[in-house]
XYZ file of C-alpha atoms in Angstrom:
373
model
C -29.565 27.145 -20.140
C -31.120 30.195 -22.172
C -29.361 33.018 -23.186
C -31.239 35.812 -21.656
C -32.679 38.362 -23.564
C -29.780 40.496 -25.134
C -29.146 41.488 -28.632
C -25.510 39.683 -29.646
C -24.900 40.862 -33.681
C -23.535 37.616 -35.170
C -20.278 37.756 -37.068
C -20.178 34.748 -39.581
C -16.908 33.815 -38.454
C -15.561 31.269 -41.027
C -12.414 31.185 -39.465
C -10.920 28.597 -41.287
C -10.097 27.790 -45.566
C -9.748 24.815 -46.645
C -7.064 26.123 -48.569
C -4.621 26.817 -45.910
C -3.973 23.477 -45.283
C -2.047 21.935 -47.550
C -3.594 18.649 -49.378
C -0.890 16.137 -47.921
C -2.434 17.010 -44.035
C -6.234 16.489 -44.591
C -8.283 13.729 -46.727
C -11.036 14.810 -49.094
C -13.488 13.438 -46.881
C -12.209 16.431 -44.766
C -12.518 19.009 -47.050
C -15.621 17.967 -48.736
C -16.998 17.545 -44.534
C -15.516 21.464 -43.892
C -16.832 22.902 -47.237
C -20.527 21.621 -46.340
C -20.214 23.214 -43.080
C -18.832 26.561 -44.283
C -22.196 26.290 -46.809
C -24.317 25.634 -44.161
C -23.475 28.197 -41.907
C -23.799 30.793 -44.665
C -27.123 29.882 -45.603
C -28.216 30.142 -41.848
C -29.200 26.301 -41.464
C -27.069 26.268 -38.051
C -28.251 22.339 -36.703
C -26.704 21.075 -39.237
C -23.687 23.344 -39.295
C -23.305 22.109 -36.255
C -23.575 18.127 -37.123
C -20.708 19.249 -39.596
C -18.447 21.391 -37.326
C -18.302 18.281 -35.012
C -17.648 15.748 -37.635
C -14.943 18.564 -38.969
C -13.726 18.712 -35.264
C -13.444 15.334 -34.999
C -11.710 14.965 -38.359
C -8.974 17.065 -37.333
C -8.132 15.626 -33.839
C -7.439 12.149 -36.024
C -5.960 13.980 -39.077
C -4.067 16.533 -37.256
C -3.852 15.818 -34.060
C -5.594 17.395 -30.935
C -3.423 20.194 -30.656
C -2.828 21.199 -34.068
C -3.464 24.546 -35.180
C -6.199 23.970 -37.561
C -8.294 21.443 -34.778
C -8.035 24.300 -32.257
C -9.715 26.718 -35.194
C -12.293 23.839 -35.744
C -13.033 23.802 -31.741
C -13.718 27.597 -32.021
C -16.470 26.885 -35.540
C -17.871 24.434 -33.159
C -18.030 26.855 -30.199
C -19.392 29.303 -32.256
C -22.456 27.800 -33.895
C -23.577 26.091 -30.805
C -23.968 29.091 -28.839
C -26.323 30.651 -31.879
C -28.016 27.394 -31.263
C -28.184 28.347 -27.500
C -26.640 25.292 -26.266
C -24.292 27.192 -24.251
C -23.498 24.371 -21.855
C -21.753 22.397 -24.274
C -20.011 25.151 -25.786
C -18.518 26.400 -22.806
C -15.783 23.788 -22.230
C -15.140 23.602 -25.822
C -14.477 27.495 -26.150
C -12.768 27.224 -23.214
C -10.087 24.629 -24.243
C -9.385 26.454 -27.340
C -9.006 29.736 -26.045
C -5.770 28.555 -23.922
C -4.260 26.905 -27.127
C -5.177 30.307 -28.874
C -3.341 31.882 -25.640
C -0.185 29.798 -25.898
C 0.171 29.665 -29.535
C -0.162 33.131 -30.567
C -0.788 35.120 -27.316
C -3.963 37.552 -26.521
C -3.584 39.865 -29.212
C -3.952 37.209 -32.038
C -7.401 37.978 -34.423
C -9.000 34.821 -33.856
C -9.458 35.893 -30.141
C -11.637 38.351 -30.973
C -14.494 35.423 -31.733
C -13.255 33.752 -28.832
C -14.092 37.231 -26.759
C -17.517 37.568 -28.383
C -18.535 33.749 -27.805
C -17.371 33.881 -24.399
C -19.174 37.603 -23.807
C -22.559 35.274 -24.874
C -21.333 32.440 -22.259
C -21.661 35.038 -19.807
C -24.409 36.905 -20.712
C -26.434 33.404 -20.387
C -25.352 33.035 -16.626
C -26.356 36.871 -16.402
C -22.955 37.535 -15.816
C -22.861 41.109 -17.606
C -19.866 42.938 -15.853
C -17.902 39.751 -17.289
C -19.629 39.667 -20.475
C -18.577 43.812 -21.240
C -14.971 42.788 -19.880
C -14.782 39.866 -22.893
C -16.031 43.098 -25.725
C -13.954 45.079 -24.375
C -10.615 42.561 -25.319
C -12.692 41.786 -28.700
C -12.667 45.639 -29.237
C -8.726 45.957 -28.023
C -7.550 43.816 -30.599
C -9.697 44.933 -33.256
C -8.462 48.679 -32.723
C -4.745 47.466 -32.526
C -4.466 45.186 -35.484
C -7.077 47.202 -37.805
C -7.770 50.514 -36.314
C -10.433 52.461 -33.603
C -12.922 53.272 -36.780
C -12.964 49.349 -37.964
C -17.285 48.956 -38.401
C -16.500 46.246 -36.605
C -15.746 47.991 -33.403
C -19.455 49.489 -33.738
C -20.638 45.995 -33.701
C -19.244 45.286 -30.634
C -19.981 48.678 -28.886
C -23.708 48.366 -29.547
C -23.525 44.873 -27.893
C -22.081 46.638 -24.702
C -24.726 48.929 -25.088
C -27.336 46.562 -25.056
C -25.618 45.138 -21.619
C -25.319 48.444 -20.351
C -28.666 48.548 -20.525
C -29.308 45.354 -18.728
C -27.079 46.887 -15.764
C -29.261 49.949 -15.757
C -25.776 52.098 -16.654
C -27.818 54.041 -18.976
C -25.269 57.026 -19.484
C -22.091 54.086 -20.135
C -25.144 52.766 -23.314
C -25.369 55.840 -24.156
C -22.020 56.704 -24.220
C -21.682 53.453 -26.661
C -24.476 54.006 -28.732
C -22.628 57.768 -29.715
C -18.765 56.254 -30.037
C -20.652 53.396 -32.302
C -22.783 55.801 -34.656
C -19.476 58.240 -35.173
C -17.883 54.949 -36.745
C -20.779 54.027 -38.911
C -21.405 57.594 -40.178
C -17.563 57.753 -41.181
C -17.944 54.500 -43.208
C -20.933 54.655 -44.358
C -22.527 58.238 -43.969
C -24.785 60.119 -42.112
C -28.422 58.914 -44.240
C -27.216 55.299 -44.665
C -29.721 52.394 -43.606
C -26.397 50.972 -41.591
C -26.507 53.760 -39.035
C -30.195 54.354 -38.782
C -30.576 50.961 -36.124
C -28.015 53.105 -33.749
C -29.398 56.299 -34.330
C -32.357 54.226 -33.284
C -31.333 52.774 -30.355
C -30.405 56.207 -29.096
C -33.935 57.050 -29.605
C -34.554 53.982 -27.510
C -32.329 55.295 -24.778
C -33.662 58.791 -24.683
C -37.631 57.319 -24.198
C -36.192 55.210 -21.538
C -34.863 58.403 -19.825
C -38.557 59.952 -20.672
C -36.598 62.659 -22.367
C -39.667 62.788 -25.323
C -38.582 65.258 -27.436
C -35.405 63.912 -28.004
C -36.572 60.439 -28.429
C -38.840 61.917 -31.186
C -36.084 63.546 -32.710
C -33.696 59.954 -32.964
C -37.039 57.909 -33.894
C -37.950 61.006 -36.861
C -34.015 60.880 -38.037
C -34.384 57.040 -38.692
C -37.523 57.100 -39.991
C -36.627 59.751 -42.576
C -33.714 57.212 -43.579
C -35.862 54.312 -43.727
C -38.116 55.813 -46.298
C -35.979 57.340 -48.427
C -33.988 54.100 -48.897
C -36.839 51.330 -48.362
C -40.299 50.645 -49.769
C -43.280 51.371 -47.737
C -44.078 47.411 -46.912
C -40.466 46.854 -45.485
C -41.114 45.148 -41.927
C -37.613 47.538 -40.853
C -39.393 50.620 -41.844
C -43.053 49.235 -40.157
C -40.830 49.075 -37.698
C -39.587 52.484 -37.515
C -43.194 53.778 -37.419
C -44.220 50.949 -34.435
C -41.446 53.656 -32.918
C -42.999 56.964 -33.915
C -46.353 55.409 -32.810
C -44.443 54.561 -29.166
C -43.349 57.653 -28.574
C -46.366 59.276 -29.445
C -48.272 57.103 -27.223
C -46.307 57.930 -24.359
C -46.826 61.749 -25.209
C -50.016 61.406 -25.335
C -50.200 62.908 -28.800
C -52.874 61.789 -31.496
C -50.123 61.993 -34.110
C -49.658 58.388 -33.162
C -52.428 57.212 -35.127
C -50.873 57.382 -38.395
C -47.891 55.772 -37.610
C -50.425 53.060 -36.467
C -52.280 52.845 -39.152
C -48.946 52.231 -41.349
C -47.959 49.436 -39.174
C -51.390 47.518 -39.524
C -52.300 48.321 -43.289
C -49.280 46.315 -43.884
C -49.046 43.508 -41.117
C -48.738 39.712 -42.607
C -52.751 38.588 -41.733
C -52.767 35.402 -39.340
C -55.628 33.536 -38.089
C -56.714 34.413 -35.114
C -58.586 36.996 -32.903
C -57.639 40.585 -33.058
C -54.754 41.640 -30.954
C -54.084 45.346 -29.344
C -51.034 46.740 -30.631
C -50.995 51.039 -29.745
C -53.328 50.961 -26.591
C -52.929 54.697 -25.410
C -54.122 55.027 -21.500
C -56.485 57.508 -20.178
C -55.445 60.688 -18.237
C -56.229 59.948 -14.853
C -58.518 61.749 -13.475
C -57.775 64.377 -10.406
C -60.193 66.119 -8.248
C -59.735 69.491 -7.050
C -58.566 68.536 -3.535
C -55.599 66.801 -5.964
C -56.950 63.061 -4.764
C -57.161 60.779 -7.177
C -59.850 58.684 -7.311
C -60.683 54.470 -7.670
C -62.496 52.534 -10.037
C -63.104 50.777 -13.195
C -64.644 51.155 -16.505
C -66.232 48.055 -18.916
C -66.588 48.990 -21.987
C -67.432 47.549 -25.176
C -66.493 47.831 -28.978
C -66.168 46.596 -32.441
C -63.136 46.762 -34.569
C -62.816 46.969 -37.962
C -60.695 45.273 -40.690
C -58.379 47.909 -40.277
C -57.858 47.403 -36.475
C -59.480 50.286 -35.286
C -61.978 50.977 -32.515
C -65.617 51.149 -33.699
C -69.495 51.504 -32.003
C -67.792 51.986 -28.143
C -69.655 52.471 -25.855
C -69.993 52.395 -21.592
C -71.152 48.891 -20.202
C -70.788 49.870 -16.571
C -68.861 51.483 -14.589
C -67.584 52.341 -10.766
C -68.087 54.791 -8.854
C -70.954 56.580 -10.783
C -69.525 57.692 -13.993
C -66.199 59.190 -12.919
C -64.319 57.582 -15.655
C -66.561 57.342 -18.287
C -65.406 60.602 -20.402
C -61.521 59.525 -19.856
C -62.049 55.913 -20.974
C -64.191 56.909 -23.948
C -61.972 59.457 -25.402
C -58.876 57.070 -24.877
C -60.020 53.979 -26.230
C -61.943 55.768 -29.420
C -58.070 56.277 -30.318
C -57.169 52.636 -29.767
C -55.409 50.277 -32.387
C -55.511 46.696 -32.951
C -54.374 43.794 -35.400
C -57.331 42.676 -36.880
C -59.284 39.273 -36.419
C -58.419 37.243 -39.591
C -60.861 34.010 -40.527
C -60.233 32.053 -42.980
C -57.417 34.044 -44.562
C -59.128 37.345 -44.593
C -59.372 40.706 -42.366
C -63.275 40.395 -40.748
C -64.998 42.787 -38.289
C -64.808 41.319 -34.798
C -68.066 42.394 -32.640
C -68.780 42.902 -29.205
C -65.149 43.189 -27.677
C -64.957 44.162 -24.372
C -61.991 45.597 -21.957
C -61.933 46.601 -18.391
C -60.063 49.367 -17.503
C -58.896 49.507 -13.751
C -57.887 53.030 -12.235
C -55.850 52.179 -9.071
C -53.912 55.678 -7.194
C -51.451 55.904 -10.516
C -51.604 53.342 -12.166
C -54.449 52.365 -14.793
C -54.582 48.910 -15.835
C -55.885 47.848 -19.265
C -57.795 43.929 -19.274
C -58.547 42.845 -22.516
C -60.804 39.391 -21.924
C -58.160 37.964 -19.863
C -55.395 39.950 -21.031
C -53.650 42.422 -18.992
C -51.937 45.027 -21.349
């Protein structure tokens, strides 16, 4: 089973030091077997932090015993790195079993339920089960507030994870609501221009497009993007990012100040073979006629673009009815920006592309070759 496609933030949860076990309980084979898995998780190599968790897991049931303290904390390592590794379905009984010996050894409020919460809120979120997944933060976000306090950065972790499910649910108020209670926390710890609040400020940008509130959006997406470049150089894929945004909005405003942005983004895309790809396709005002009908067609039309991914030598193949659309295609697609066709390593002119635009009541749909876009 797949996780579906929400944003968790990972917490490398090392829940467990060697060191708290005193030498007489565990062999070396045990602690050498627990250290490689600890160094393996950290550097991101998570199959084989998971080969090691489950010899470590295993190594504890015979050392310790099943129900030991320390076995139950291996269980939860084991839970852990298999979910990043999406395999869910053996995690779940695993977690599962832990999380009562958790329960009955140090009751709900103990710290190491707060991974337990998260890894289960991921369980859930797999099986699309969001109102349960939320329910699991929520407990993660209890205990954190209890045992370390309601601005722990932490707690803005988890907050723009319910966000992100929020979102899922369509409660777009309840993510925004999240979004604001998780940026006041990472402004106190870390101030108002740091690059650590900029993804939430962000995301509120995200929220505002989604509620086609345009100005505001523009206002979130210019915040970050002011942070981004005062604190990163002009080639960092997080600020490229940032103006991808600016271009977005832009687009959707129908406002040529998204060429720039665009332009950013491509100068300083990694070049892979290939074709050129669209990236900031900007749609045509539909056309109206005075009676306020709007009409039906299509538009071919043909280009070349240029190592720099924009739109060159367009021009009108045919078109349907008459040539309704012709003006509204041409002065849309003139504006159009793509990733440019690579051969052999290098950035190339690619000749003779052609797209079909298809103006149905309201909608307009873009067909590039065999694309739909």
């Amino acid at each position: 089973m797949r996780l579906i496609n929400i944003c968790f933030i990972g917490m490398a949860y090392l829940l467990l030091s060697v060191s708290t076990v005193s030498a007489q309980e565990i062999s070396t084979d045990f602690s050498k077997t627990y250290k490689a898995y600890n160094n393996a998780y950290s550097r991101g190599n998570y199959p084989r932090a998971a080969e090691l968790a489950q010899k470590s897991f295993d190594m504890a049931k015979k050392e310790l015993g099943p129900d030991h303290e320390k076995t139950t904390i291996m269980a939860i390592n084991l839970a852990h790195v298999l979910i990043i590794l999406r395999k869910v379905d053996e995690a779940a009984p695993i977690l599962s079993s832990a999380r009562k010996k958790i329960l009955k050894m140090h009751g709900a409020e103990h710290t190491n339920m707060i991974t337990i919460h998260e890894d289960q809120a991921k369980i859930y979120a797999s099986k699309k089960e969001l109102d349960k997944s939320r329910k699991e933060l929520d407990s993660a976000i209890a205990i954190i507030t209890k045992t370390r306090g309601a601005d722990d950065p932490e707690i803005a972790s988890f907050l723009v994870q319910q966000a992100t499910l929020d979102l899922a649910l369509d409660k777009i108020d309840l993510a925004q609501q999240d979004y604001e209670r998780a940026l006041v926390i990472l402004e106190k710890k870390y101030g108002k221009n740091s690059v650590s609040t900029a993804s939430t400020i962000s995301a509120l940008g995200d929220v505002e497009l989604r509620k086609q509130n345009f100005p505001k959006a523009e206002e979130y997406f210019k915040q970050t993007l002011k942070i981004f470049e005062d604190n990163l150089v002009e080639d960092d894929p997080v600020l490229l990012n940032a103006h991808a945004r600016m271009a977005k909005i832009f687009i959707a405003m129908r406002d040529d100040r998204f060429k720039g942005h665009a332009d950013r983004v491509i100068k300083f895309l990694p070049d892979e073979e290939g074709e050129a790809k669209p990236l900031f396709i900007m749609q045509p005002q539909y056309p109206v006629f005075k009676d306020g009908k709007k009409p039906q067609g299509w538009a071919l039309i043909q280009f070349d673009i240029s190592t720099s991914g924009k739109v060159e030598k367009l021009k009108i193949v045919e078109s349907r009815p008459g040539n309704l659309f012709d003006k509204v295609t041409l002065d849309s697609a003139v504006k159009w920006r793509f990733k440019p066709k690579v051969k052999e390593g290098k950035r190339v002119k690619q000749l003779n592309t052609r797209a079909r635009l298809v103006f149905a009541k309201d909608n307009i749909e873009v067909h590039m070759g065999e694309i739909k876009i």
